[in-house]
PDB file of C-alpha atoms in Angstrom:
ATOM      1  CA  MET A   1       3.772  23.546  12.867  1.00  0.00           C
ATOM      2  CA  SER A   2       4.647  22.466   9.390  1.00  0.00           C
ATOM      3  CA  ILE A   3       5.497  18.884   8.641  1.00  0.00           C
ATOM      4  CA  GLN A   4       7.606  18.177   5.600  1.00  0.00           C
ATOM      5  CA  THR A   5       6.119  15.498   3.361  1.00  0.00           C
ATOM      6  CA  PRO A   6       7.994  15.782   0.058  1.00  0.00           C
ATOM      7  CA  MET A   7       7.190  12.238  -1.020  1.00  0.00           C
ATOM      8  CA  GLU A   8       3.483  12.490  -0.323  1.00  0.00           C
ATOM      9  CA  ASP A   9       3.373  15.880  -2.029  1.00  0.00           C
ATOM     10  CA  ALA A  10       5.077  14.494  -5.111  1.00  0.00           C
ATOM     11  CA  MET A  11       2.713  11.521  -5.221  1.00  0.00           C
ATOM     12  CA  ARG A  12      -0.332  13.750  -4.867  1.00  0.00           C
ATOM     13  CA  ARG A  13       0.887  16.086  -7.574  1.00  0.00           C
ATOM     14  CA  LYS A  14       1.717  13.371 -10.099  1.00  0.00           C
ATOM     15  CA  ILE A  15      -1.438  11.351  -9.512  1.00  0.00           C
ATOM     16  CA  THR A  16      -3.647  14.438  -9.616  1.00  0.00           C
ATOM     17  CA  GLU A  17      -2.075  15.817 -12.783  1.00  0.00           C
ATOM     18  CA  THR A  18      -2.085  12.592 -14.743  1.00  0.00           C
ATOM     19  CA  LEU A  19      -5.059  10.569 -13.521  1.00  0.00           C
ATOM     20  CA  LYS A  20      -7.367  13.458 -12.586  1.00  0.00           C
ATOM     21  CA  PRO A  21      -8.913  11.404  -9.799  1.00  0.00           C
ATOM     22  CA  SER A  22     -12.434  12.125  -8.580  1.00  0.00           C
ATOM     23  CA  HIS A  23     -11.262  10.729  -5.267  1.00  0.00           C
ATOM     24  CA  LEU A  24      -7.762  10.425  -3.854  1.00  0.00           C
ATOM     25  CA  GLU A  25      -6.564   9.265  -0.462  1.00  0.00           C
ATOM     26  CA  ILE A  26      -2.906   8.970   0.442  1.00  0.00           C
ATOM     27  CA  HIS A  27      -2.221   7.321   3.769  1.00  0.00           C
ATOM     28  CA  ASN A  28       1.275   7.315   5.183  1.00  0.00           C
ATOM     29  CA  ASP A  29       1.664   4.068   7.143  1.00  0.00           C
ATOM     30  CA  SER A  30       5.423   4.375   7.529  1.00  0.00           C
ATOM     31  CA  SER A  31       5.417   4.624  11.310  1.00  0.00           C
ATOM     32  CA  LEU A  32       3.778   1.180  11.490  1.00  0.00           C
ATOM     33  CA  HIS A  33       6.710  -0.334   9.658  1.00  0.00           C
ATOM     34  CA  ALA A  34       9.632   1.623  11.057  1.00  0.00           C
ATOM     35  CA  HIS A  35      10.837  -1.426  13.012  1.00  0.00           C
ATOM     36  CA  HIS A  36      11.032  -3.677   9.938  1.00  0.00           C
ATOM     37  CA  GLN A  37      14.383  -5.134   9.190  1.00  0.00           C
ATOM     38  CA  ALA A  38      14.260  -3.741   5.694  1.00  0.00           C
ATOM     39  CA  MET A  39      13.957  -0.263   7.188  1.00  0.00           C
ATOM     40  CA  ALA A  40      17.158  -0.522   9.222  1.00  0.00           C
ATOM     41  CA  GLY A  41      19.259   2.535   8.540  1.00  0.00           C
ATOM     42  CA  SER A  42      16.432   4.388   6.841  1.00  0.00           C
ATOM     43  CA  THR A  43      15.653   7.806   8.253  1.00  0.00           C
ATOM     44  CA  SER A  44      12.792   8.554   5.882  1.00  0.00           C
ATOM     45  CA  LYS A  45       9.357   9.028   7.424  1.00  0.00           C
ATOM     46  CA  GLU A  46       7.791   8.362   4.038  1.00  0.00           C
ATOM     47  CA  THR A  47       8.380   4.749   3.080  1.00  0.00           C
ATOM     48  CA  HIS A  48       5.020   2.965   3.303  1.00  0.00           C
ATOM     49  CA  PHE A  49       1.947   4.311   1.583  1.00  0.00           C
ATOM     50  CA  ARG A  50      -1.634   3.209   1.062  1.00  0.00           C
ATOM     51  CA  VAL A  51      -3.284   4.953  -1.827  1.00  0.00           C
ATOM     52  CA  VAL A  52      -6.928   4.909  -2.866  1.00  0.00           C
ATOM     53  CA  ILE A  53      -7.606   6.336  -6.311  1.00  0.00           C
ATOM     54  CA  THR A  54     -10.895   6.710  -8.137  1.00  0.00           C
ATOM     55  CA  SER A  55     -10.401   7.805 -11.712  1.00  0.00           C
ATOM     56  CA  GLU A  56     -12.000   7.670 -15.144  1.00  0.00           C
ATOM     57  CA  ALA A  57      -8.543   6.835 -16.456  1.00  0.00           C
ATOM     58  CA  PHE A  58      -8.984   3.274 -15.152  1.00  0.00           C
ATOM     59  CA  ARG A  59     -12.028   2.608 -17.287  1.00  0.00           C
ATOM     60  CA  SER A  60     -11.856  -0.613 -19.327  1.00  0.00           C
ATOM     61  CA  LYS A  61      -8.484  -1.485 -17.855  1.00  0.00           C
ATOM     62  CA  MET A  62      -7.806  -4.625 -15.828  1.00  0.00           C
ATOM     63  CA  GLN A  63      -6.385  -4.234 -12.329  1.00  0.00           C
ATOM     64  CA  PRO A  64      -2.772  -5.075 -13.258  1.00  0.00           C
ATOM     65  CA  ALA A  65      -2.846  -2.412 -15.981  1.00  0.00           C
ATOM     66  CA  ARG A  66      -4.239   0.143 -13.524  1.00  0.00           C
ATOM     67  CA  HIS A  67      -1.547  -0.604 -10.976  1.00  0.00           C
ATOM     68  CA  ARG A  68       1.110  -0.384 -13.670  1.00  0.00           C
ATOM     69  CA  MET A  69      -0.141   3.114 -14.549  1.00  0.00           C
ATOM     70  CA  VAL A  70       0.439   4.218 -10.975  1.00  0.00           C
ATOM     71  CA  TYR A  71       3.779   2.421 -10.699  1.00  0.00           C
ATOM     72  CA  ALA A  72       4.924   4.127 -13.894  1.00  0.00           C
ATOM     73  CA  LEU A  73       3.982   7.520 -12.484  1.00  0.00           C
ATOM     74  CA  LEU A  74       5.923   6.883  -9.292  1.00  0.00           C
ATOM     75  CA  LYS A  75       8.825   5.056 -10.873  1.00  0.00           C
ATOM     76  CA  GLU A  76      11.490   7.451  -9.618  1.00  0.00           C
ATOM     77  CA  GLU A  77      10.088   7.611  -6.111  1.00  0.00           C
ATOM     78  CA  MET A  78      10.029   3.828  -5.882  1.00  0.00           C
ATOM     79  CA  ALA A  79      13.495   3.313  -7.312  1.00  0.00           C
ATOM     80  CA  MET A  80      15.381   5.945  -5.367  1.00  0.00           C
ATOM     81  CA  GLU A  81      17.457   5.167  -2.301  1.00  0.00           C
ATOM     82  CA  GLY A  82      15.292   5.762   0.765  1.00  0.00           C
ATOM     83  CA  GLY A  83      12.242   6.189  -1.450  1.00  0.00           C
ATOM     84  CA  ILE A  84       8.899   4.393  -1.367  1.00  0.00           C
ATOM     85  CA  HIS A  85       9.391   0.888  -0.041  1.00  0.00           C
ATOM     86  CA  ALA A  86       5.795  -0.288  -0.035  1.00  0.00           C
ATOM     87  CA  LEU A  87       2.776   0.895  -1.938  1.00  0.00           C
ATOM     88  CA  GLN A  88      -0.698  -0.494  -1.425  1.00  0.00           C
ATOM     89  CA  LEU A  89      -3.117   0.426  -4.149  1.00  0.00           C
ATOM     90  CA  ARG A  90      -6.853   0.485  -4.582  1.00  0.00           C
ATOM     91  CA  THR A  91      -7.761   1.567  -8.086  1.00  0.00           C
ATOM     92  CA  ARG A  92     -11.370   2.020  -9.098  1.00  0.00           C
ATOM     93  CA  THR A  93     -13.540   3.800 -11.620  1.00  0.00           C
ATOM     94  CA  PRO A  94     -16.269   6.106 -10.272  1.00  0.00           C
ATOM     95  CA  GLU A  95     -18.905   3.433 -11.064  1.00  0.00           C
ATOM     96  CA  GLU A  96     -16.997   0.748  -9.216  1.00  0.00           C
ATOM     97  CA  GLU A  97     -16.578   3.000  -6.225  1.00  0.00           C
ATOM     98  CA  GLU A  98     -20.280   3.797  -6.188  1.00  0.00           C
ATOM     99  CA  LYS A  99     -21.279   0.161  -6.615  1.00  0.00           C
ATOM    100  CA  GLN A 100     -18.978  -1.011  -3.843  1.00  0.00           C
ATOM    101  CA  SER A 101     -20.104   1.594  -1.366  1.00  0.00           C
ATOM    102  CA  ALA A 102     -23.720   0.739  -2.221  1.00  0.00           C
ATOM    103  CA  GLU A 103     -22.928  -2.867  -1.355  1.00  0.00           C
ATOM    104  CA  GLY A 104     -21.600  -1.672   1.945  1.00  0.00           C
ATOM    105  CA  LYS A 105     -18.113  -2.807   1.121  1.00  0.00           C
ATOM    106  CA  GLY A 106     -16.311  -0.035   2.833  1.00  0.00           C
ATOM    107  CA  VAL A 107     -13.395  -2.393   3.201  1.00  0.00           C
ATOM    108  CA  PRO A 108     -10.109  -0.617   3.479  1.00  0.00           C
ATOM    109  CA  VAL A 109      -7.247  -1.762   1.294  1.00  0.00           C
ATOM    110  CA  GLU A 110      -5.690  -4.720   2.941  1.00  0.00           C
ATOM    111  CA  GLY A 111      -2.501  -6.251   1.821  1.00  0.00           C
ATOM    112  CA  GLY A 112      -0.352  -4.647  -0.744  1.00  0.00           C
ATOM    113  CA  ASP A 113       2.800  -4.765  -2.597  1.00  0.00           C
ATOM    114  CA  VAL A 114       6.118  -4.331  -1.022  1.00  0.00           C
ATOM    115  CA  ALA A 115       8.669  -2.931  -3.324  1.00  0.00           C
ATOM    116  CA  ALA A 116      11.670  -5.180  -3.149  1.00  0.00           C
ATOM    117  CA  ALA A 117      13.704  -2.036  -3.018  1.00  0.00           C
TER     118      ALA A 117
ATOM    119  CA  MET B   1     -10.234 -26.846   6.643  1.00  0.00           C
ATOM    120  CA  ILE B   2      -8.597 -30.077   7.766  1.00  0.00           C
ATOM    121  CA  ALA B   3      -6.214 -29.694   4.889  1.00  0.00           C
ATOM    122  CA  ARG B   4      -4.468 -26.692   6.378  1.00  0.00           C
ATOM    123  CA  PRO B   5      -1.568 -28.411   8.229  1.00  0.00           C
ATOM    124  CA  LEU B   6      -1.095 -30.762   5.319  1.00  0.00           C
ATOM    125  CA  LEU B   7      -1.064 -27.879   2.952  1.00  0.00           C
ATOM    126  CA  SER B   8       1.571 -25.995   4.812  1.00  0.00           C
ATOM    127  CA  SER B   9       3.915 -28.986   4.987  1.00  0.00           C
ATOM    128  CA  ALA B  10       3.422 -29.589   1.313  1.00  0.00           C
ATOM    129  CA  PHE B  11       4.091 -25.935   0.640  1.00  0.00           C
ATOM    130  CA  ARG B  12       7.408 -26.442   2.348  1.00  0.00           C
ATOM    131  CA  LEU B  13       8.187 -29.243  -0.068  1.00  0.00           C
ATOM    132  CA  ALA B  14       6.947 -27.229  -2.964  1.00  0.00           C
ATOM    133  CA  ALA B  15       9.241 -24.400  -2.076  1.00  0.00           C
ATOM    134  CA  ARG B  16      12.326 -26.585  -2.248  1.00  0.00           C
ATOM    135  CA  PRO B  17      13.226 -25.916  -5.861  1.00  0.00           C
ATOM    136  CA  ALA B  18      14.327 -22.464  -4.815  1.00  0.00           C
ATOM    137  CA  PRO B  19      17.949 -23.300  -3.906  1.00  0.00           C
ATOM    138  CA  SER B  20      18.650 -25.007  -7.208  1.00  0.00           C
ATOM    139  CA  PHE B  21      17.042 -22.083  -8.973  1.00  0.00           C
ATOM    140  CA  ALA B  22      19.226 -19.695  -7.053  1.00  0.00           C
ATOM    141  CA  SER B  23      22.388 -21.566  -7.881  1.00  0.00           C
ATOM    142  CA  LYS B  24      21.429 -21.370 -11.516  1.00  0.00           C
ATOM    143  CA  PHE B  25      22.081 -17.713 -11.799  1.00  0.00           C
ATOM    144  CA  SER B  26      23.648 -16.225  -8.753  1.00  0.00           C
ATOM    145  CA  PRO B  27      27.213 -16.105 -10.026  1.00  0.00           C
ATOM    146  CA  ARG B  28      28.748 -13.485 -12.249  1.00  0.00           C
ATOM    147  CA  ILE B  29      25.850 -11.089 -12.508  1.00  0.00           C
ATOM    148  CA  SER B  30      27.103  -7.636 -11.729  1.00  0.00           C
ATOM    149  CA  PRO B  31      24.904  -4.889 -10.332  1.00  0.00           C
ATOM    150  CA  ILE B  32      25.120  -3.099 -13.661  1.00  0.00           C
ATOM    151  CA  ALA B  33      23.874  -6.148 -15.517  1.00  0.00           C
ATOM    152  CA  LEU B  34      20.849  -6.133 -13.228  1.00  0.00           C
ATOM    153  CA  ARG B  35      19.538  -2.975 -14.815  1.00  0.00           C
ATOM    154  CA  TYR B  36      18.337  -4.896 -17.784  1.00  0.00           C
ATOM    155  CA  LEU B  37      17.379  -8.480 -18.130  1.00  0.00           C
ATOM    156  CA  SER B  38      20.056 -10.713 -19.625  1.00  0.00           C
ATOM    157  CA  ALA B  39      18.934 -13.524 -21.887  1.00  0.00           C
ATOM    158  CA  GLU B  40      20.216 -15.910 -19.260  1.00  0.00           C
ATOM    159  CA  THR B  41      18.181 -14.368 -16.463  1.00  0.00           C
ATOM    160  CA  ARG B  42      15.087 -14.184 -18.627  1.00  0.00           C
ATOM    161  CA  GLN B  43      15.484 -17.852 -19.447  1.00  0.00           C
ATOM    162  CA  ALA B  44      15.874 -18.779 -15.790  1.00  0.00           C
ATOM    163  CA  ILE B  45      12.731 -16.826 -14.900  1.00  0.00           C
ATOM    164  CA  ASP B  46      10.844 -18.345 -17.850  1.00  0.00           C
ATOM    165  CA  LYS B  47      11.675 -21.692 -16.340  1.00  0.00           C
ATOM    166  CA  ALA B  48      10.633 -20.623 -12.849  1.00  0.00           C
ATOM    167  CA  VAL B  49       7.300 -19.264 -14.071  1.00  0.00           C
ATOM    168  CA  ALA B  50       6.655 -22.546 -15.896  1.00  0.00           C
ATOM    169  CA  SER B  51       7.791 -24.745 -13.015  1.00  0.00           C
ATOM    170  CA  ALA B  52       4.239 -25.209 -11.684  1.00  0.00           C
ATOM    171  CA  PRO B  53       0.711 -24.121 -12.621  1.00  0.00           C
ATOM    172  CA  VAL B  54       0.684 -21.720  -9.652  1.00  0.00           C
ATOM    173  CA  VAL B  55       3.900 -19.830  -8.930  1.00  0.00           C
ATOM    174  CA  LEU B  56       4.414 -17.181  -6.276  1.00  0.00           C
ATOM    175  CA  PHE B  57       7.482 -14.977  -6.111  1.00  0.00           C
ATOM    176  CA  MET B  58       7.684 -13.898  -2.504  1.00  0.00           C
ATOM    177  CA  LYS B  59       9.867 -12.627   0.301  1.00  0.00           C
ATOM    178  CA  GLY B  60      10.717 -15.567   2.541  1.00  0.00           C
ATOM    179  CA  THR B  61       9.219 -19.030   2.350  1.00  0.00           C
ATOM    180  CA  PRO B  62       5.584 -20.150   2.606  1.00  0.00           C
ATOM    181  CA  GLU B  63       6.051 -21.240   6.215  1.00  0.00           C
ATOM    182  CA  THR B  64       8.142 -18.230   7.224  1.00  0.00           C
ATOM    183  CA  PRO B  65       7.214 -15.280   5.039  1.00  0.00           C
ATOM    184  CA  GLN B  66       9.481 -12.282   5.588  1.00  0.00           C
ATOM    185  CA  CYS B  67       6.880  -9.692   4.749  1.00  0.00           C
ATOM    186  CA  GLY B  68       3.222  -9.162   5.573  1.00  0.00           C
ATOM    187  CA  PHE B  69       2.142  -8.922   1.965  1.00  0.00           C
ATOM    188  CA  SER B  70       3.838 -12.191   1.063  1.00  0.00           C
ATOM    189  CA  ARG B  71       2.232 -13.779   4.128  1.00  0.00           C
ATOM    190  CA  ALA B  72      -1.218 -12.548   3.121  1.00  0.00           C
ATOM    191  CA  SER B  73      -0.759 -13.941  -0.383  1.00  0.00           C
ATOM    192  CA  ILE B  74       0.253 -17.375   0.896  1.00  0.00           C
ATOM    193  CA  GLN B  75      -2.710 -17.386   3.283  1.00  0.00           C
ATOM    194  CA  ILE B  76      -5.111 -16.597   0.469  1.00  0.00           C
ATOM    195  CA  LEU B  77      -3.747 -19.404  -1.712  1.00  0.00           C
ATOM    196  CA  GLY B  78      -4.135 -21.754   1.256  1.00  0.00           C
ATOM    197  CA  LEU B  79      -7.705 -20.586   1.942  1.00  0.00           C
ATOM    198  CA  GLN B  80      -8.590 -21.038  -1.703  1.00  0.00           C
ATOM    199  CA  GLY B  81      -7.417 -24.636  -1.488  1.00  0.00           C
ATOM    200  CA  VAL B  82      -4.648 -24.479  -4.068  1.00  0.00           C
ATOM    201  CA  ASP B  83      -3.220 -27.961  -4.557  1.00  0.00           C
ATOM    202  CA  PRO B  84       0.309 -27.990  -3.089  1.00  0.00           C
ATOM    203  CA  ALA B  85       1.339 -30.365  -5.857  1.00  0.00           C
ATOM    204  CA  LYS B  86       0.548 -27.603  -8.314  1.00  0.00           C
ATOM    205  CA  PHE B  87       2.250 -24.821  -6.427  1.00  0.00           C
ATOM    206  CA  THR B  88       5.793 -23.514  -6.186  1.00  0.00           C
ATOM    207  CA  ALA B  89       7.149 -20.524  -4.306  1.00  0.00           C
ATOM    208  CA  PHE B  90      10.395 -18.716  -5.029  1.00  0.00           C
ATOM    209  CA  ASN B  91      12.093 -16.709  -2.336  1.00  0.00           C
ATOM    210  CA  VAL B  92      13.451 -13.555  -3.960  1.00  0.00           C
ATOM    211  CA  LEU B  93      15.474 -12.763  -0.849  1.00  0.00           C
ATOM    212  CA  GLU B  94      17.712 -15.708  -1.638  1.00  0.00           C
ATOM    213  CA  ASP B  95      18.709 -14.395  -4.992  1.00  0.00           C
ATOM    214  CA  GLU B  96      19.451 -10.816  -5.915  1.00  0.00           C
ATOM    215  CA  ALA B  97      19.320 -11.541  -9.648  1.00  0.00           C
ATOM    216  CA  LEU B  98      15.850 -13.003  -9.266  1.00  0.00           C
ATOM    217  CA  ARG B  99      14.738 -10.164  -7.005  1.00  0.00           C
ATOM    218  CA  GLN B 100      15.665  -7.547  -9.574  1.00  0.00           C
ATOM    219  CA  GLY B 101      14.997  -9.701 -12.631  1.00  0.00           C
ATOM    220  CA  ILE B 102      11.410 -10.573 -11.775  1.00  0.00           C
ATOM    221  CA  LYS B 103      10.503  -6.884 -11.577  1.00  0.00           C
ATOM    222  CA  GLU B 104      11.746  -6.314 -15.116  1.00  0.00           C
ATOM    223  CA  TYR B 105      10.319  -9.570 -16.360  1.00  0.00           C
ATOM    224  CA  SER B 106       6.813  -8.832 -15.100  1.00  0.00           C
ATOM    225  CA  GLU B 107       7.097  -5.069 -15.530  1.00  0.00           C
ATOM    226  CA  TRP B 108       5.936  -4.954 -11.953  1.00  0.00           C
ATOM    227  CA  PRO B 109       8.083  -3.191  -9.335  1.00  0.00           C
ATOM    228  CA  THR B 110       6.905  -5.005  -6.226  1.00  0.00           C
ATOM    229  CA  ILE B 111       6.902  -8.391  -4.518  1.00  0.00           C
ATOM    230  CA  PRO B 112       4.901 -10.678  -4.138  1.00  0.00           C
ATOM    231  CA  GLN B 113       3.889 -11.604  -7.661  1.00  0.00           C
ATOM    232  CA  LEU B 114       1.530 -14.400  -8.624  1.00  0.00           C
ATOM    233  CA  TYR B 115       1.599 -16.352 -11.872  1.00  0.00           C
ATOM    234  CA  VAL B 116      -1.034 -18.891 -12.902  1.00  0.00           C
ATOM    235  CA  ASP B 117      -0.412 -20.964 -16.015  1.00  0.00           C
ATOM    236  CA  LYS B 118       2.538 -18.717 -16.836  1.00  0.00           C
ATOM    237  CA  GLU B 119       0.308 -15.659 -16.845  1.00  0.00           C
ATOM    238  CA  PHE B 120       0.904 -12.749 -14.522  1.00  0.00           C
ATOM    239  CA  VAL B 121      -2.084 -12.287 -12.213  1.00  0.00           C
ATOM    240  CA  GLY B 122      -0.959  -9.487  -9.919  1.00  0.00           C
ATOM    241  CA  GLY B 123       0.434  -8.500  -6.561  1.00  0.00           C
ATOM    242  CA  CYS B 124      -1.072  -8.779  -3.101  1.00  0.00           C
ATOM    243  CA  ASP B 125      -3.683  -6.005  -3.457  1.00  0.00           C
ATOM    244  CA  ILE B 126      -5.047  -7.619  -6.602  1.00  0.00           C
ATOM    245  CA  LEU B 127      -5.017 -11.048  -4.975  1.00  0.00           C
ATOM    246  CA  VAL B 128      -6.934  -9.752  -1.953  1.00  0.00           C
ATOM    247  CA  ALA B 129      -9.499  -8.007  -4.137  1.00  0.00           C
ATOM    248  CA  MET B 130      -9.964 -11.088  -6.336  1.00  0.00           C
ATOM    249  CA  HIS B 131     -10.246 -13.249  -3.217  1.00  0.00           C
ATOM    250  CA  GLN B 132     -13.023 -11.018  -1.899  1.00  0.00           C
ATOM    251  CA  ASN B 133     -15.016 -10.633  -5.076  1.00  0.00           C
ATOM    252  CA  GLY B 134     -14.870 -14.302  -6.023  1.00  0.00           C
ATOM    253  CA  GLU B 135     -12.794 -13.873  -9.179  1.00  0.00           C
ATOM    254  CA  LEU B 136      -9.850 -15.762  -7.729  1.00  0.00           C
ATOM    255  CA  ALA B 137     -11.917 -18.825  -6.800  1.00  0.00           C
ATOM    256  CA  LYS B 138     -13.417 -18.827 -10.280  1.00  0.00           C
ATOM    257  CA  MET B 139     -10.052 -18.573 -12.010  1.00  0.00           C
ATOM    258  CA  LEU B 140      -8.356 -21.231  -9.866  1.00  0.00           C
ATOM    259  CA  GLU B 141     -11.302 -23.546 -10.445  1.00  0.00           C
ATOM    260  CA  GLU B 142     -11.129 -23.017 -14.197  1.00  0.00           C
ATOM    261  CA  LYS B 143      -7.390 -23.601 -14.223  1.00  0.00           C
ATOM    262  CA  LYS B 144      -7.951 -26.818 -12.248  1.00  0.00           C
ATOM    263  CA  VAL B 145      -5.316 -26.062  -9.648  1.00  0.00           C
ATOM    264  CA  LEU B 146      -7.400 -26.664  -6.531  1.00  0.00           C
ATOM    265  CA  VAL B 147      -7.232 -29.698  -4.272  1.00  0.00           C
ATOM    266  CA  PRO B 148      -9.639 -32.199  -5.835  1.00  0.00           C
ATOM    267  CA  ALA B 149     -12.982 -32.494  -4.054  1.00  0.00           C
ATOM    268  CA  GLU B 150     -13.080 -35.574  -1.866  1.00  0.00           C
ATOM    269  CA  GLY B 151     -15.191 -38.535  -2.846  1.00  0.00           C
ATOM    270  CA  GLY B 152     -17.193 -38.730   0.359  1.00  0.00           C
ATOM    271  CA  GLU B 153     -18.382 -36.221   2.875  1.00  0.00           C
ATOM    272  CA  SER B 154     -15.513 -35.633   5.209  1.00  0.00           C
ATOM    273  CA  LYS B 155     -17.401 -34.270   8.138  1.00  0.00           C
TER     274      LYS B 155
END
């Protein structure tokens, strides 16, 4: 059984190529939001994503700058009709990831940014 | 903690400027003009960002957020004890020009967006992270936008 996930594939490809992450998780939460009013008329199964990225590319950058890097990469996907509607991001350097897991903060990303698409 | 109901009613008041803001630039902005920020729109957003020390651009209103991420952001500001007198929320759903314009203005494609002292802080993920690691409390304290500590013990 093959499931088509063009959006997730594109995200994975772009993020991997550009940010060379040491750790990358892409969670598709779209089914949890399918009933939202904003999703009325949308047939896409790939609208809400939660992405966890650990990359050296984030070093010495503040969080807003890190998020902007990812937004820039996925600009087309976020702007297109029926594209990504919501994208939650967790952006860390390898040290930050290590430090946070040492502190036992295995907290998943909560809250995110809904594209006002 | 006792401040919570008070806070939410004050948030309602604080959110009132939205209609007048909307009327300021709803007319005669075509979808094509939305692609880039007109001087007029930029000016209106400049004004909105400067309208209070703490400004949140959100979907819905503080008491009835229309999106989970906007709701979470409002809850965090409430938990932090942001002074309602120093807070304003703008509902982007009421104004298409604002909804598109704020993304260009902040170079940030998503809503909600938080500004403190006219500086862009971030979206909901950043707010949540800063809430958890203590950075948000520190910043809000430094910017003096929290409800003043009460004179006596209120227990």
